[in-house]
PDB file of C-alpha atoms and ligand atoms in Angstrom:
ATOM      1  CA  MET A   1      76.349 106.344 163.704  1.00  0.00           C
ATOM      2  CA  VAL A   2      79.347 106.111 161.404  1.00  0.00           C
ATOM      3  CA  ARG A   3      82.313 108.303 162.176  1.00  0.00           C
ATOM      4  CA  MET A   4      84.495 109.098 159.178  1.00  0.00           C
ATOM      5  CA  LEU A   5      88.028 107.743 159.422  1.00  0.00           C
ATOM      6  CA  VAL A   6      89.380 108.279 155.892  1.00  0.00           C
ATOM      7  CA  SER A   7      87.519 110.492 153.399  1.00  0.00           C
ATOM      8  CA  ALA A   8      86.876 109.541 149.785  1.00  0.00           C
ATOM      9  CA  GLU A   9      89.419 112.147 148.677  1.00  0.00           C
ATOM     10  CA  GLU A  10      92.097 110.839 151.048  1.00  0.00           C
ATOM     11  CA  LEU A  11      91.496 107.290 149.812  1.00  0.00           C
ATOM     12  CA  GLN A  12      91.894 108.325 146.171  1.00  0.00           C
ATOM     13  CA  ALA A  13      95.021 110.362 146.890  1.00  0.00           C
ATOM     14  CA  ARG A  14      96.697 107.436 148.662  1.00  0.00           C
ATOM     15  CA  ILE A  15      95.701 105.042 145.881  1.00  0.00           C
ATOM     16  CA  ASP A  16      97.385 107.433 143.415  1.00  0.00           C
ATOM     17  CA  GLU A  17     100.610 107.043 145.409  1.00  0.00           C
ATOM     18  CA  LEU A  18     100.302 103.256 145.762  1.00  0.00           C
ATOM     19  CA  ALA A  19      99.533 102.836 142.049  1.00  0.00           C
ATOM     20  CA  ALA A  20     102.661 104.804 141.129  1.00  0.00           C
ATOM     21  CA  VAL A  21     104.836 102.430 143.144  1.00  0.00           C
ATOM     22  CA  VAL A  22     103.051  99.267 141.892  1.00  0.00           C
ATOM     23  CA  ALA A  23     103.255 100.579 138.300  1.00  0.00           C
ATOM     24  CA  ALA A  24     107.009 101.048 138.587  1.00  0.00           C
ATOM     25  CA  ASP A  25     107.483  97.529 139.982  1.00  0.00           C
ATOM     26  CA  TYR A  26     105.221  95.622 137.562  1.00  0.00           C
ATOM     27  CA  ALA A  27     105.392  97.583 134.296  1.00  0.00           C
ATOM     28  CA  ASP A  28     106.862  94.809 132.112  1.00  0.00           C
ATOM     29  CA  LYS A  29     105.614  91.813 134.076  1.00  0.00           C
ATOM     30  CA  HIS A  30     102.049  91.273 132.823  1.00  0.00           C
ATOM     31  CA  PRO A  31     101.002  90.561 136.410  1.00  0.00           C
ATOM     32  CA  VAL A  32      97.980  88.696 137.712  1.00  0.00           C
ATOM     33  CA  LEU A  33      96.203  90.770 140.327  1.00  0.00           C
ATOM     34  CA  ILE A  34      94.049  88.703 142.662  1.00  0.00           C
ATOM     35  CA  CYS A  35      91.091  90.427 144.271  1.00  0.00           C
ATOM     36  CA  VAL A  36      90.049  88.821 147.531  1.00  0.00           C
ATOM     37  CA  LEU A  37      86.254  89.028 147.526  1.00  0.00           C
ATOM     38  CA  LYS A  38      84.286  90.881 148.499  1.00  0.00           C
ATOM     39  CA  GLY A  39      85.971  93.668 150.419  1.00  0.00           C
ATOM     40  CA  ALA A  40      88.724  94.448 147.915  1.00  0.00           C
ATOM     41  CA  VAL A  41      86.507  95.059 144.863  1.00  0.00           C
ATOM     42  CA  PHE A  42      86.430  98.851 145.130  1.00  0.00           C
ATOM     43  CA  PHE A  43      90.146  99.006 145.860  1.00  0.00           C
ATOM     44  CA  ILE A  44      91.222  96.766 142.950  1.00  0.00           C
ATOM     45  CA  ALA A  45      88.929  98.705 140.582  1.00  0.00           C
ATOM     46  CA  ASP A  46      90.498 102.019 141.542  1.00  0.00           C
ATOM     47  CA  LEU A  47      94.040 100.622 141.678  1.00  0.00           C
ATOM     48  CA  THR A  48      94.027  98.844 138.327  1.00  0.00           C
ATOM     49  CA  ARG A  49      92.531 101.841 136.490  1.00  0.00           C
ATOM     50  CA  ARG A  50      95.765 103.637 137.403  1.00  0.00           C
ATOM     51  CA  LEU A  51      98.071 100.894 136.048  1.00  0.00           C
ATOM     52  CA  PRO A  52      98.822 101.662 132.379  1.00  0.00           C
ATOM     53  CA  PHE A  53     100.025  98.235 131.177  1.00  0.00           C
ATOM     54  CA  ASP A  54      98.693  94.771 130.464  1.00  0.00           C
ATOM     55  CA  LEU A  55      97.533  92.888 133.518  1.00  0.00           C
ATOM     56  CA  GLU A  56      94.958  90.280 134.451  1.00  0.00           C
ATOM     57  CA  ILE A  57      92.389  90.420 137.229  1.00  0.00           C
ATOM     58  CA  GLU A  58      91.329  87.279 139.050  1.00  0.00           C
ATOM     59  CA  PHE A  59      88.944  86.770 141.947  1.00  0.00           C
ATOM     60  CA  MET A  60      89.150  84.498 144.960  1.00  0.00           C
ATOM     61  CA  ALA A  61      86.702  84.100 147.786  1.00  0.00           C
ATOM     62  CA  VAL A  62      87.727  82.766 151.156  1.00  0.00           C
ATOM     63  CA  SER A  63      85.718  82.292 154.277  1.00  0.00           C
ATOM     64  CA  SER A  64      87.119  83.713 157.455  1.00  0.00           C
ATOM     65  CA  TYR A  65      84.816  85.591 159.789  1.00  0.00           C
ATOM     66  CA  GLY A  66      81.298  84.783 158.686  1.00  0.00           C
ATOM     67  CA  GLN A  67      78.955  87.063 160.603  1.00  0.00           C
ATOM     68  CA  SER A  68      81.347  87.529 163.481  1.00  0.00           C
ATOM     69  CA  SER A  69      83.956  90.296 163.705  1.00  0.00           C
ATOM     70  CA  GLU A  70      86.653  88.007 165.135  1.00  0.00           C
ATOM     71  CA  SER A  71      88.796  85.768 162.944  1.00  0.00           C
ATOM     72  CA  SER A  72      88.203  82.112 163.599  1.00  0.00           C
ATOM     73  CA  GLY A  73      91.583  81.187 162.123  1.00  0.00           C
ATOM     74  CA  VAL A  74      89.798  78.685 159.905  1.00  0.00           C
ATOM     75  CA  VAL A  75      90.094  79.632 156.231  1.00  0.00           C
ATOM     76  CA  ARG A  76      88.438  77.877 153.343  1.00  0.00           C
ATOM     77  CA  ILE A  77      88.693  78.656 149.626  1.00  0.00           C
ATOM     78  CA  LEU A  78      85.133  79.234 148.433  1.00  0.00           C
ATOM     79  CA  LYS A  79      86.029  80.408 144.932  1.00  0.00           C
ATOM     80  CA  ASP A  80      89.353  79.588 143.325  1.00  0.00           C
ATOM     81  CA  LEU A  81      91.275  81.262 140.465  1.00  0.00           C
ATOM     82  CA  ASP A  82      90.183  80.681 136.882  1.00  0.00           C
ATOM     83  CA  THR A  83      93.786  80.650 135.689  1.00  0.00           C
ATOM     84  CA  ASP A  84      97.091  78.900 136.260  1.00  0.00           C
ATOM     85  CA  ILE A  85      99.587  81.196 138.025  1.00  0.00           C
ATOM     86  CA  GLU A  86     102.691  79.043 137.544  1.00  0.00           C
ATOM     87  CA  GLY A  87     105.551  81.315 136.416  1.00  0.00           C
ATOM     88  CA  ARG A  88     103.381  84.434 136.722  1.00  0.00           C
ATOM     89  CA  HIS A  89     103.963  87.575 138.772  1.00  0.00           C
ATOM     90  CA  VAL A  90     101.086  87.612 141.232  1.00  0.00           C
ATOM     91  CA  LEU A  91      99.892  90.481 143.390  1.00  0.00           C
ATOM     92  CA  ILE A  92      97.196  89.752 145.973  1.00  0.00           C
ATOM     93  CA  VAL A  93      94.961  92.794 146.485  1.00  0.00           C
ATOM     94  CA  GLU A  94      93.256  92.810 149.877  1.00  0.00           C
ATOM     95  CA  ASP A  95      91.012  95.245 151.738  1.00  0.00           C
ATOM     96  CA  ILE A  96      92.447  94.858 155.228  1.00  0.00           C
ATOM     97  CA  ILE A  97      94.942  92.780 157.148  1.00  0.00           C
ATOM     98  CA  ASP A  98      93.807  92.236 160.708  1.00  0.00           C
ATOM     99  CA  SER A  99      95.222  89.111 162.394  1.00  0.00           C
ATOM    100  CA  GLY A 100      96.895  88.173 159.102  1.00  0.00           C
ATOM    101  CA  LEU A 101      95.553  84.625 159.313  1.00  0.00           C
ATOM    102  CA  THR A 102      93.545  84.813 156.085  1.00  0.00           C
ATOM    103  CA  LEU A 103      96.470  85.969 153.993  1.00  0.00           C
ATOM    104  CA  GLN A 104      98.945  83.706 155.704  1.00  0.00           C
ATOM    105  CA  TYR A 105      96.823  80.784 154.626  1.00  0.00           C
ATOM    106  CA  LEU A 106      96.207  82.183 151.142  1.00  0.00           C
ATOM    107  CA  THR A 107      99.855  82.946 150.405  1.00  0.00           C
ATOM    108  CA  LYS A 108     100.918  79.478 151.576  1.00  0.00           C
ATOM    109  CA  SER A 109      98.319  77.914 149.318  1.00  0.00           C
ATOM    110  CA  LEU A 110      99.205  80.063 146.282  1.00  0.00           C
ATOM    111  CA  ARG A 111     102.979  79.490 146.716  1.00  0.00           C
ATOM    112  CA  THR A 112     102.481  75.783 146.081  1.00  0.00           C
ATOM    113  CA  ARG A 113     101.361  76.723 142.541  1.00  0.00           C
ATOM    114  CA  ASN A 114     104.862  78.128 141.811  1.00  0.00           C
ATOM    115  CA  PRO A 115     104.239  81.735 140.771  1.00  0.00           C
ATOM    116  CA  ALA A 116     107.319  83.704 139.615  1.00  0.00           C
ATOM    117  CA  SER A 117     106.624  86.132 142.451  1.00  0.00           C
ATOM    118  CA  LEU A 118     103.887  86.612 145.029  1.00  0.00           C
ATOM    119  CA  GLU A 119     103.315  89.887 146.881  1.00  0.00           C
ATOM    120  CA  ILE A 120     100.518  91.526 148.848  1.00  0.00           C
ATOM    121  CA  CYS A 121      98.972  94.948 148.424  1.00  0.00           C
ATOM    122  CA  THR A 122      96.521  95.890 151.146  1.00  0.00           C
ATOM    123  CA  LEU A 123      94.554  99.078 151.464  1.00  0.00           C
ATOM    124  CA  LEU A 124      94.437  98.867 155.261  1.00  0.00           C
ATOM    125  CA  SER A 125      96.407  97.225 158.000  1.00  0.00           C
ATOM    126  CA  LYS A 126      95.859  96.952 161.763  1.00  0.00           C
ATOM    127  CA  PRO A 127      99.387  96.163 162.936  1.00  0.00           C
ATOM    128  CA  SER A 128      98.370  95.934 166.601  1.00  0.00           C
ATOM    129  CA  ARG A 129      96.141  92.946 165.806  1.00  0.00           C
ATOM    130  CA  ARG A 130      98.682  90.851 163.899  1.00  0.00           C
ATOM    131  CA  THR A 131      99.170  87.316 165.143  1.00  0.00           C
ATOM    132  CA  ALA A 132     100.366  85.642 161.935  1.00  0.00           C
ATOM    133  CA  GLU A 133     103.764  86.234 160.298  1.00  0.00           C
ATOM    134  CA  LEU A 134     103.180  87.954 157.017  1.00  0.00           C
ATOM    135  CA  GLU A 135     105.180  90.070 154.620  1.00  0.00           C
ATOM    136  CA  CYS A 136     103.127  92.762 152.973  1.00  0.00           C
ATOM    137  CA  ARG A 137     104.825  94.743 150.208  1.00  0.00           C
ATOM    138  CA  TYR A 138     102.336  97.611 149.792  1.00  0.00           C
ATOM    139  CA  THR A 139     100.094  99.143 152.481  1.00  0.00           C
ATOM    140  CA  GLY A 140      97.714 102.054 151.993  1.00  0.00           C
ATOM    141  CA  PHE A 141      96.966 103.036 155.585  1.00  0.00           C
ATOM    142  CA  GLU A 142      97.905 101.689 158.988  1.00  0.00           C
ATOM    143  CA  ILE A 143      94.868 102.142 161.208  1.00  0.00           C
ATOM    144  CA  PRO A 144      94.105 101.673 164.903  1.00  0.00           C
ATOM    145  CA  ASN A 145      92.291  98.656 166.269  1.00  0.00           C
ATOM    146  CA  GLU A 146      88.771  99.635 165.306  1.00  0.00           C
ATOM    147  CA  PHE A 147      86.246  97.848 163.133  1.00  0.00           C
ATOM    148  CA  VAL A 148      86.010  99.829 159.900  1.00  0.00           C
ATOM    149  CA  VAL A 149      83.367  99.817 157.173  1.00  0.00           C
ATOM    150  CA  GLY A 150      82.834 101.401 153.792  1.00  0.00           C
ATOM    151  CA  TYR A 151      84.688 101.431 150.470  1.00  0.00           C
ATOM    152  CA  GLY A 152      84.065  97.686 150.112  1.00  0.00           C
ATOM    153  CA  LEU A 153      84.348  96.732 153.786  1.00  0.00           C
ATOM    154  CA  ASP A 154      81.268  95.431 155.491  1.00  0.00           C
ATOM    155  CA  HIS A 155      79.779  94.562 158.788  1.00  0.00           C
ATOM    156  CA  ALA A 156      77.360  91.677 158.242  1.00  0.00           C
ATOM    157  CA  GLU A 157      77.209  92.664 154.517  1.00  0.00           C
ATOM    158  CA  LYS A 158      76.195  96.263 155.280  1.00  0.00           C
ATOM    159  CA  TYR A 159      78.018  99.544 154.521  1.00  0.00           C
ATOM    160  CA  ARG A 160      80.149  98.326 151.576  1.00  0.00           C
ATOM    161  CA  ASN A 161      78.754 101.078 149.344  1.00  0.00           C
ATOM    162  CA  LEU A 162      79.897 103.993 151.496  1.00  0.00           C
ATOM    163  CA  PRO A 163      82.391 106.044 149.451  1.00  0.00           C
ATOM    164  CA  TYR A 164      84.585 106.662 152.520  1.00  0.00           C
ATOM    165  CA  LEU A 165      85.973 104.584 155.393  1.00  0.00           C
ATOM    166  CA  GLY A 166      84.228 104.874 158.700  1.00  0.00           C
ATOM    167  CA  VAL A 167      83.971 103.399 162.159  1.00  0.00           C
ATOM    168  CA  VAL A 168      80.596 102.317 163.456  1.00  0.00           C
ATOM    169  CA  ASP A 169      80.054 103.781 166.908  1.00  0.00           C
ATOM    170  CA  GLY A 170      77.612 102.321 169.402  1.00  0.00           C
ATOM    171  CA  GLY A 171      77.302  98.926 167.759  1.00  0.00           C
ATOM    172  CA  ALA A 172      77.524  98.154 164.073  1.00  0.00           C
ATOM    173  CA  ASP A 173      73.897  97.101 163.868  1.00  0.00           C
ATOM    174  CA  GLY A 174      72.563 100.465 164.977  1.00  0.00           C
ATOM    175  CA  GLY A 175      72.598 102.443 161.745  1.00  0.00           C
ATOM    176  CA  SER A 176      71.558 102.227 158.179  1.00  0.00           C
ATOM    177  CA  CYS A 177      73.588 103.106 155.131  1.00  0.00           C
ATOM    178  CA  GLY A 178      71.018 105.540 153.767  1.00  0.00           C
ATOM    179  CA  SER A 179      71.154 107.892 156.733  1.00  0.00           C
ATOM    180  CA  ILE A 180      74.942 108.237 156.640  1.00  0.00           C
ATOM    181  CA  PHE A 181      75.741 108.173 152.943  1.00  0.00           C
ATOM    182  CA  ALA A 182      75.896 111.933 152.555  1.00  0.00           C
ATOM    183  CA  GLN A 183      78.413 112.568 155.359  1.00  0.00           C
TER     184      GLN A 183
HETATM  185  P1  IMP B   1      92.474  88.511 159.128  1.00  0.00           P
HETATM  186  O1  IMP B   1      92.516  87.082 158.685  1.00  0.00           O
HETATM  187  O2  IMP B   1      92.252  88.586 160.638  1.00  0.00           O
HETATM  188  O3  IMP B   1      93.683  89.315 158.707  1.00  0.00           O
HETATM  189  O4  IMP B   1      91.161  89.145 158.532  1.00  0.00           O
HETATM  190  C1  IMP B   1      91.094  89.585 157.258  1.00  0.00           C
HETATM  191  C2  IMP B   1      89.666  89.785 156.790  1.00  0.00           C
HETATM  192  O5  IMP B   1      88.770  90.101 157.872  1.00  0.00           O
HETATM  193  C3  IMP B   1      89.596  90.945 155.842  1.00  0.00           C
HETATM  194  O6  IMP B   1      89.788  90.545 154.503  1.00  0.00           O
HETATM  195  C4  IMP B   1      88.202  91.480 156.087  1.00  0.00           C
HETATM  196  O7  IMP B   1      87.280  90.846 155.238  1.00  0.00           O
HETATM  197  C5  IMP B   1      87.883  91.133 157.507  1.00  0.00           C
HETATM  198  N1  IMP B   1      88.117  92.274 158.421  1.00  0.00           N
HETATM  199  C6  IMP B   1      89.104  92.447 159.318  1.00  0.00           C
HETATM  200  N2  IMP B   1      89.011  93.606 159.979  1.00  0.00           N
HETATM  201  C7  IMP B   1      87.929  94.228 159.455  1.00  0.00           C
HETATM  202  C8  IMP B   1      87.309  95.527 159.700  1.00  0.00           C
HETATM  203  O8  IMP B   1      87.727  96.344 160.524  1.00  0.00           O
HETATM  204  N3  IMP B   1      86.212  95.784 158.955  1.00  0.00           N
HETATM  205  C9  IMP B   1      85.689  94.936 158.005  1.00  0.00           C
HETATM  206  N4  IMP B   1      86.245  93.739 157.755  1.00  0.00           N
HETATM  207  C10 IMP B   1      87.354  93.397 158.461  1.00  0.00           C
HETATM  208 MG1   MG B   2      84.702  91.053 155.223  1.00  0.00          MG
END
């Protein structure tokens, strides 16, 4: 069973607000927005379609959890940027910050490439779970310590295609996407 946490409409309304702030900050900067695969794909697609100026979209893949729902603290870059970010204004677009370990590693690594600026925009944050020091400029929703799925977020690669954010009750392996899509 998936319990709805944030509806599709609430997601879109909050992304409207976030995009307005990001647009004001980056209008003349020709920023590079980095999508952290795979969870942030829906978010970056909706965010960037609300930014009415030139920008570039890049993708990175990092390993963190694997099949487990606990961060191992070990982060590896599986897919790197296709472009040089030296002197560029860079905005990392992430689905969720949990412990913060993934982004702490990623920001450290990207800073060594000398971007003009480097900020983070995350759709979701679980502040109670944070163990790493991390400055995040833009946050969509602060959520309680529950494992969420949908709108790009998965559990063992399932549920990404739900149009809303939900919490899997009674074990994340119990349900199937088809039976809950219409909720
Ligand atoms: P962190 O390194 O602990 O901050 O973990 C960040 C990554 O873990 C995110 O980019 C997600 O891919 C994954 N993650 C953390 N919490 C959740 C969740 O509740 N649902 C789905 N994925 C999550
Ligand atoms: Mg994930």
